[in-house]
């Protein structure tokens, strides 16, 4: 997290915040295919796949820095973080792959028919349940950042908008 | 170019995971995959687990786990459930860590 703080400029962390908000929401919705219907589930998840690649590209410096230092001296928290991120990557890859294997919308659209099999289906459900736990941990390790960014990019802008009229009123009263 | 290289690295890492998955999953799907596309599996094999799946006649290839079958996974309640699980994990881990750090029992945190 230290590296991330050093690297990010104001805009970069706002971008991160928006991307993280979008993948967080999309993931939650993707865990409930019967709520959205199956076609939306598949298209949403394909979008999520792209956004996760963007998420990784945005954190590329962190990945390179910690990979280089992994066996040297790096804070234990970063090491745990790294292991968790590897687990996340494996889990999300399994979800996406098994999802494609059981796809009824996206893959048939491409004119392909894959062998239908229970194993992929149950792996898909299992990996997505594990994903809920792993992403929960991932978010927990960045909780301070999330709280800070939410204040800066979500709560303050809304509060500013709500308070503006009263501020203007106050200055007018003072000047008159 | 740099961006493309990074995307290629991510794709290779994903391919590694998928490759291991396909080799390690001992299943007709995995073996059938290498040998070409097998027929759709319409019935459960004798050695396939049926404990948590019914063998509904409606969509036997999903062993009854189809919508309208005997599983009720994935409705709106599911979003709430998963959000709640994440919230509990965050509460336990994020605030637990803060607490441990304050007590200085765990130095490396
Ligand atoms: C394939 C799955 C994912 C992988 C491999 C991954 C990996 C990473 C990496 C490498 C970092 C930066 C290093 C760090 O400080 O730990 C990071 C940060 C972060 N990720 Fe993820 N992530 C994944 C999914 C998600 C999802 C689904 C969310 C949900 C919102 C999320 C939210 C965050 C947040 C909030 C940060 C901190 C941002 C910052 O410090 O700028 N990640 N992730
Ligand atoms: C992060 C991404 C994803 C998550 C969290 C997720 C989660 C889930 C869950 C929880 C189920 C229900 C499983 C069960 O009842 O055992 C499911 C079903 C399914 N998923 Fe995904 N999935 C994701 C990505 C994908 C992708 C990329 C595809 C295909 C392109 C896909 C295709 C399907 C299909 C076809 C079903 C069966 C739906 C039905 O029978 O109505 N999923 N998914």
mmCIF file of N, CA and C and ligand atoms in Angstrom, chain A residues 26-34 37-39 41-49 52 91-92 95-107 121-129 131-132 135, chain B residues 62 65-67 71-74 78 81-82, ligand 2:
data_model
loop_
_atom_site.group_PDB
_atom_site.id
_atom_site.type_symbol
_atom_site.label_atom_id
_atom_site.label_comp_id
_atom_site.label_asym_id
_atom_site.label_seq_id
_atom_site.Cartn_x
_atom_site.Cartn_y
_atom_site.Cartn_z
ATOM 1 N N UNK A 26 -20.232 -4.875 -9.991
ATOM 2 C CA UNK A 26 -20.479 -5.878 -11.028
ATOM 3 C C UNK A 26 -20.268 -7.275 -10.482
ATOM 4 N N UNK A 27 -19.236 -7.439 -9.650
ATOM 5 C CA UNK A 27 -19.006 -8.766 -9.097
ATOM 6 C C UNK A 27 -20.198 -9.223 -8.264
ATOM 7 N N UNK A 28 -20.661 -8.324 -7.402
ATOM 8 C CA UNK A 28 -21.804 -8.688 -6.551
ATOM 9 C C UNK A 28 -23.016 -9.084 -7.396
ATOM 10 N N UNK A 29 -23.274 -8.295 -8.436
ATOM 11 C CA UNK A 29 -24.424 -8.610 -9.285
ATOM 12 C C UNK A 29 -24.189 -9.930 -10.021
ATOM 13 N N UNK A 30 -22.928 -10.166 -10.428
ATOM 14 C CA UNK A 30 -22.616 -11.395 -11.160
ATOM 15 C C UNK A 30 -22.803 -12.640 -10.299
ATOM 16 N N UNK A 31 -22.722 -12.486 -8.971
ATOM 17 C CA UNK A 31 -22.909 -13.674 -8.127
ATOM 18 C C UNK A 31 -24.381 -14.071 -8.047
ATOM 19 N N UNK A 32 -25.243 -13.306 -8.673
ATOM 20 C CA UNK A 32 -26.675 -13.612 -8.609
ATOM 21 C C UNK A 32 -27.293 -13.700 -9.999
ATOM 22 N N UNK A 33 -26.918 -14.729 -10.769
ATOM 23 C CA UNK A 33 -27.398 -14.807 -12.162
ATOM 24 C C UNK A 33 -28.910 -14.898 -12.281
ATOM 25 N N UNK A 34 -29.566 -15.473 -11.295
ATOM 26 C CA UNK A 34 -31.015 -15.586 -11.405
ATOM 27 C C UNK A 34 -31.734 -14.281 -11.120
ATOM 28 N N UNK A 37 -31.005 -12.588 -14.781
ATOM 29 C CA UNK A 37 -31.258 -13.379 -15.979
ATOM 30 C C UNK A 37 -29.926 -13.778 -16.563
ATOM 31 N N UNK A 38 -29.923 -14.881 -17.279
ATOM 32 C CA UNK A 38 -28.665 -15.488 -17.701
ATOM 33 C C UNK A 38 -27.892 -14.665 -18.744
ATOM 34 N N UNK A 39 -28.549 -14.095 -19.770
ATOM 35 C CA UNK A 39 -27.773 -13.309 -20.759
ATOM 36 C C UNK A 39 -27.074 -12.113 -20.133
ATOM 37 N N UNK A 41 -26.151 -11.829 -17.088
ATOM 38 C CA UNK A 41 -25.056 -12.391 -16.288
ATOM 39 C C UNK A 41 -23.803 -12.570 -17.139
ATOM 40 N N UNK A 42 -23.971 -13.130 -18.310
ATOM 41 C CA UNK A 42 -22.794 -13.407 -19.136
ATOM 42 C C UNK A 42 -22.154 -12.138 -19.677
ATOM 43 N N UNK A 43 -22.967 -11.203 -20.182
ATOM 44 C CA UNK A 43 -22.395 -9.978 -20.752
ATOM 45 C C UNK A 43 -21.772 -9.112 -19.676
ATOM 46 N N UNK A 44 -22.440 -9.021 -18.536
ATOM 47 C CA UNK A 44 -21.883 -8.263 -17.422
ATOM 48 C C UNK A 44 -20.522 -8.820 -17.022
ATOM 49 N N UNK A 45 -20.443 -10.146 -16.961
ATOM 50 C CA UNK A 45 -19.190 -10.767 -16.540
ATOM 51 C C UNK A 45 -18.087 -10.578 -17.568
ATOM 52 N N UNK A 46 -18.450 -10.552 -18.857
ATOM 53 C CA UNK A 46 -17.427 -10.285 -19.869
ATOM 54 C C UNK A 46 -16.895 -8.860 -19.681
ATOM 55 N N UNK A 47 -17.794 -7.925 -19.374
ATOM 56 C CA UNK A 47 -17.367 -6.563 -19.078
ATOM 57 C C UNK A 47 -16.469 -6.524 -17.859
ATOM 58 N N UNK A 48 -16.838 -7.306 -16.850
ATOM 59 C CA UNK A 48 -16.057 -7.381 -15.618
ATOM 60 C C UNK A 48 -14.646 -7.887 -15.908
ATOM 61 N N UNK A 49 -14.555 -8.848 -16.807
ATOM 62 C CA UNK A 49 -13.251 -9.388 -17.206
ATOM 63 C C UNK A 49 -12.352 -8.266 -17.724
ATOM 64 N N UNK A 52 -11.297 -5.960 -14.902
ATOM 65 C CA UNK A 52 -10.288 -6.522 -14.010
ATOM 66 C C UNK A 52 -8.901 -6.413 -14.633
ATOM 67 N N UNK A 91 -8.536 -17.557 -8.856
ATOM 68 C CA UNK A 91 -9.964 -17.788 -8.674
ATOM 69 C C UNK A 91 -10.791 -17.117 -9.778
ATOM 70 N N UNK A 92 -10.483 -15.847 -10.060
ATOM 71 C CA UNK A 92 -11.246 -15.137 -11.094
ATOM 72 C C UNK A 92 -11.034 -15.778 -12.467
ATOM 73 N N UNK A 95 -13.258 -18.773 -12.571
ATOM 74 C CA UNK A 95 -14.658 -18.369 -12.767
ATOM 75 C C UNK A 95 -14.919 -18.042 -14.234
ATOM 76 N N UNK A 96 -14.043 -17.235 -14.815
ATOM 77 C CA UNK A 96 -14.260 -16.792 -16.194
ATOM 78 C C UNK A 96 -14.186 -17.978 -17.166
ATOM 79 N N UNK A 97 -13.197 -18.849 -16.963
ATOM 80 C CA UNK A 97 -13.037 -19.982 -17.876
ATOM 81 C C UNK A 97 -14.229 -20.942 -17.774
ATOM 82 N N UNK A 98 -14.576 -21.322 -16.535
ATOM 83 C CA UNK A 98 -15.702 -22.252 -16.394
ATOM 84 C C UNK A 98 -16.999 -21.594 -16.861
ATOM 85 N N UNK A 99 -17.101 -20.264 -16.669
ATOM 86 C CA UNK A 99 -18.270 -19.540 -17.164
ATOM 87 C C UNK A 99 -18.407 -19.670 -18.666
ATOM 88 N N UNK A 100 -17.283 -19.497 -19.363
ATOM 89 C CA UNK A 100 -17.303 -19.634 -20.818
ATOM 90 C C UNK A 100 -17.672 -21.068 -21.216
ATOM 91 N N UNK A 101 -17.173 -22.047 -20.428
ATOM 92 C CA UNK A 101 -17.458 -23.456 -20.752
ATOM 93 C C UNK A 101 -18.945 -23.798 -20.614
ATOM 94 N N UNK A 102 -19.672 -23.092 -19.733
ATOM 95 C CA UNK A 102 -21.091 -23.393 -19.569
ATOM 96 C C UNK A 102 -21.976 -22.320 -20.211
ATOM 97 N N UNK A 103 -21.337 -21.442 -20.978
ATOM 98 C CA UNK A 103 -22.070 -20.306 -21.554
ATOM 99 C C UNK A 103 -23.224 -20.742 -22.461
ATOM 100 N N UNK A 104 -24.331 -19.997 -22.339
ATOM 101 C CA UNK A 104 -25.483 -20.272 -23.213
ATOM 102 C C UNK A 104 -25.784 -19.086 -24.104
ATOM 103 N N UNK A 105 -25.094 -17.991 -23.911
ATOM 104 C CA UNK A 105 -25.382 -16.792 -24.693
ATOM 105 C C UNK A 105 -24.186 -16.347 -25.517
ATOM 106 N N UNK A 106 -23.070 -16.040 -24.823
ATOM 107 C CA UNK A 106 -21.932 -15.439 -25.514
ATOM 108 C C UNK A 106 -21.269 -16.424 -26.471
ATOM 109 N N UNK A 107 -20.956 -17.623 -25.970
ATOM 110 C CA UNK A 107 -20.227 -18.580 -26.801
ATOM 111 C C UNK A 107 -21.081 -19.096 -27.970
ATOM 112 N N UNK A 121 -19.817 -26.520 -14.364
ATOM 113 C CA UNK A 121 -20.909 -25.820 -13.714
ATOM 114 C C UNK A 121 -20.699 -25.728 -12.196
ATOM 115 N N UNK A 122 -20.336 -26.862 -11.583
ATOM 116 C CA UNK A 122 -20.185 -26.788 -10.125
ATOM 117 C C UNK A 122 -18.908 -26.044 -9.739
ATOM 118 N N UNK A 123 -17.854 -26.201 -10.554
ATOM 119 C CA UNK A 123 -16.636 -25.422 -10.301
ATOM 120 C C UNK A 123 -16.930 -23.922 -10.377
ATOM 121 N N UNK A 124 -17.771 -23.562 -11.351
ATOM 122 C CA UNK A 124 -18.137 -22.155 -11.536
ATOM 123 C C UNK A 124 -18.791 -21.600 -10.268
ATOM 124 N N UNK A 125 -19.750 -22.362 -9.739
ATOM 125 C CA UNK A 125 -20.428 -21.922 -8.517
ATOM 126 C C UNK A 125 -19.480 -21.888 -7.330
ATOM 127 N N UNK A 126 -18.653 -22.929 -7.208
ATOM 128 C CA UNK A 126 -17.711 -23.019 -6.093
ATOM 129 C C UNK A 126 -16.709 -21.862 -6.124
ATOM 130 N N UNK A 127 -16.108 -21.655 -7.312
ATOM 131 C CA UNK A 127 -15.102 -20.594 -7.434
ATOM 132 C C UNK A 127 -15.718 -19.230 -7.153
ATOM 133 N N UNK A 128 -16.992 -19.056 -7.520
ATOM 134 C CA UNK A 128 -17.577 -17.737 -7.279
ATOM 135 C C UNK A 128 -17.879 -17.533 -5.798
ATOM 136 N N UNK A 129 -18.220 -18.616 -5.086
ATOM 137 C CA UNK A 129 -18.384 -18.485 -3.633
ATOM 138 C C UNK A 129 -17.057 -18.188 -2.947
ATOM 139 N N UNK A 131 -14.674 -16.660 -4.369
ATOM 140 C CA UNK A 131 -14.395 -15.282 -4.758
ATOM 141 C C UNK A 131 -15.001 -14.268 -3.807
ATOM 142 N N UNK A 132 -16.206 -14.556 -3.325
ATOM 143 C CA UNK A 132 -16.854 -13.644 -2.370
ATOM 144 C C UNK A 132 -15.957 -13.473 -1.144
ATOM 145 N N UNK A 135 -12.503 -11.658 -2.219
ATOM 146 C CA UNK A 135 -12.672 -10.229 -2.474
ATOM 147 C C UNK A 135 -13.006 -9.501 -1.176
ATOM 148 N N UNK B 62 -27.938 -30.826 -16.613
ATOM 149 C CA UNK B 62 -27.605 -29.995 -15.465
ATOM 150 C C UNK B 62 -27.984 -30.675 -14.163
ATOM 151 N N UNK B 65 -30.041 -28.876 -11.662
ATOM 152 C CA UNK B 65 -29.605 -27.621 -11.062
ATOM 153 C C UNK B 65 -29.942 -26.436 -11.965
ATOM 154 N N UNK B 66 -30.783 -26.709 -12.940
ATOM 155 C CA UNK B 66 -31.251 -25.665 -13.839
ATOM 156 C C UNK B 66 -32.228 -24.768 -13.097
ATOM 157 N N UNK B 67 -32.450 -23.537 -13.641
ATOM 158 C CA UNK B 67 -33.484 -22.714 -13.066
ATOM 159 C C UNK B 67 -34.799 -23.485 -13.111
ATOM 160 N N UNK B 71 -32.523 -25.978 -7.347
ATOM 161 C CA UNK B 71 -31.611 -25.040 -6.700
ATOM 162 C C UNK B 71 -32.164 -23.640 -6.808
ATOM 163 N N UNK B 72 -32.013 -22.903 -5.743
ATOM 164 C CA UNK B 72 -32.576 -21.562 -5.711
ATOM 165 C C UNK B 72 -31.474 -20.551 -5.536
ATOM 166 N N UNK B 73 -30.292 -20.909 -6.026
ATOM 167 C CA UNK B 73 -29.150 -20.018 -5.926
ATOM 168 C C UNK B 73 -29.326 -18.834 -6.852
ATOM 169 N N UNK B 74 -28.819 -17.695 -6.435
ATOM 170 C CA UNK B 74 -28.591 -16.640 -7.400
ATOM 171 C C UNK B 74 -29.702 -15.647 -7.603
ATOM 172 N N UNK B 78 -29.396 -13.404 -3.019
ATOM 173 C CA UNK B 78 -28.001 -13.808 -3.121
ATOM 174 C C UNK B 78 -27.057 -12.609 -3.052
ATOM 175 N N UNK B 81 -26.960 -11.575 0.501
ATOM 176 C CA UNK B 81 -26.186 -12.550 1.277
ATOM 177 C C UNK B 81 -24.688 -12.328 1.072
ATOM 178 N N UNK B 82 -24.278 -12.193 -0.191
ATOM 179 C CA UNK B 82 -22.859 -12.044 -0.463
ATOM 180 C C UNK B 82 -22.310 -10.724 0.056
HETATM 181 C C1 LIG C 2 -16.972 -12.850 -11.786
HETATM 182 C C2 LIG C 2 -17.660 -13.433 -12.686
HETATM 183 C C3 LIG C 2 -18.778 -14.441 -12.441
HETATM 184 C C4 LIG C 2 -19.419 -14.786 -11.271
HETATM 185 C C5 LIG C 2 -19.205 -14.240 -9.875
HETATM 186 C C6 LIG C 2 -20.388 -15.803 -11.604
HETATM 187 C C7 LIG C 2 -21.228 -16.424 -10.713
HETATM 188 C C8 LIG C 2 -22.174 -17.389 -11.031
HETATM 189 C C9 LIG C 2 -23.012 -18.102 -10.092
HETATM 190 C C10 LIG C 2 -22.959 -17.932 -8.568
HETATM 191 C C11 LIG C 2 -23.800 -18.950 -10.781
HETATM 192 C C12 LIG C 2 -24.817 -19.922 -10.202
HETATM 193 C C13 LIG C 2 -24.083 -21.236 -10.042
HETATM 194 C C14 LIG C 2 -24.878 -22.301 -9.376
HETATM 195 O O1 LIG C 2 -26.095 -22.162 -9.244
HETATM 196 O O2 LIG C 2 -24.264 -23.299 -8.984
HETATM 197 C C15 LIG C 2 -23.486 -18.776 -12.202
HETATM 198 C C16 LIG C 2 -24.102 -19.438 -13.249
HETATM 199 C C17 LIG C 2 -23.786 -19.280 -14.580
HETATM 200 N N1 LIG C 2 -22.759 -18.490 -15.102
HETATM 201 FE FE1 LIG C 2 -21.564 -17.277 -14.037
HETATM 202 N N2 LIG C 2 -20.315 -16.050 -12.967
HETATM 203 C C18 LIG C 2 -19.336 -15.234 -13.514
HETATM 204 C C19 LIG C 2 -18.923 -15.191 -14.833
HETATM 205 C C20 LIG C 2 -19.516 -15.873 -15.887
HETATM 206 C C21 LIG C 2 -19.099 -15.804 -17.262
HETATM 207 C C22 LIG C 2 -17.898 -14.998 -17.789
HETATM 208 C C23 LIG C 2 -19.946 -16.590 -17.981
HETATM 209 C C24 LIG C 2 -19.982 -16.911 -19.451
HETATM 210 C C25 LIG C 2 -19.517 -16.178 -20.398
HETATM 211 C C26 LIG C 2 -20.900 -17.172 -17.044
HETATM 212 C C27 LIG C 2 -21.920 -18.029 -17.388
HETATM 213 C C28 LIG C 2 -22.784 -18.630 -16.481
HETATM 214 C C29 LIG C 2 -23.847 -19.532 -16.864
HETATM 215 C C30 LIG C 2 -24.203 -19.953 -18.296
HETATM 216 C C31 LIG C 2 -24.482 -19.933 -15.683
HETATM 217 C C32 LIG C 2 -25.678 -20.846 -15.553
HETATM 218 C C33 LIG C 2 -26.895 -19.917 -15.432
HETATM 219 C C34 LIG C 2 -28.213 -20.633 -15.412
HETATM 220 O O3 LIG C 2 -28.237 -21.866 -15.448
HETATM 221 O O4 LIG C 2 -29.228 -19.924 -15.380
HETATM 222 N N3 LIG C 2 -20.603 -16.703 -15.783
HETATM 223 N N4 LIG C 2 -22.485 -17.826 -12.311
#
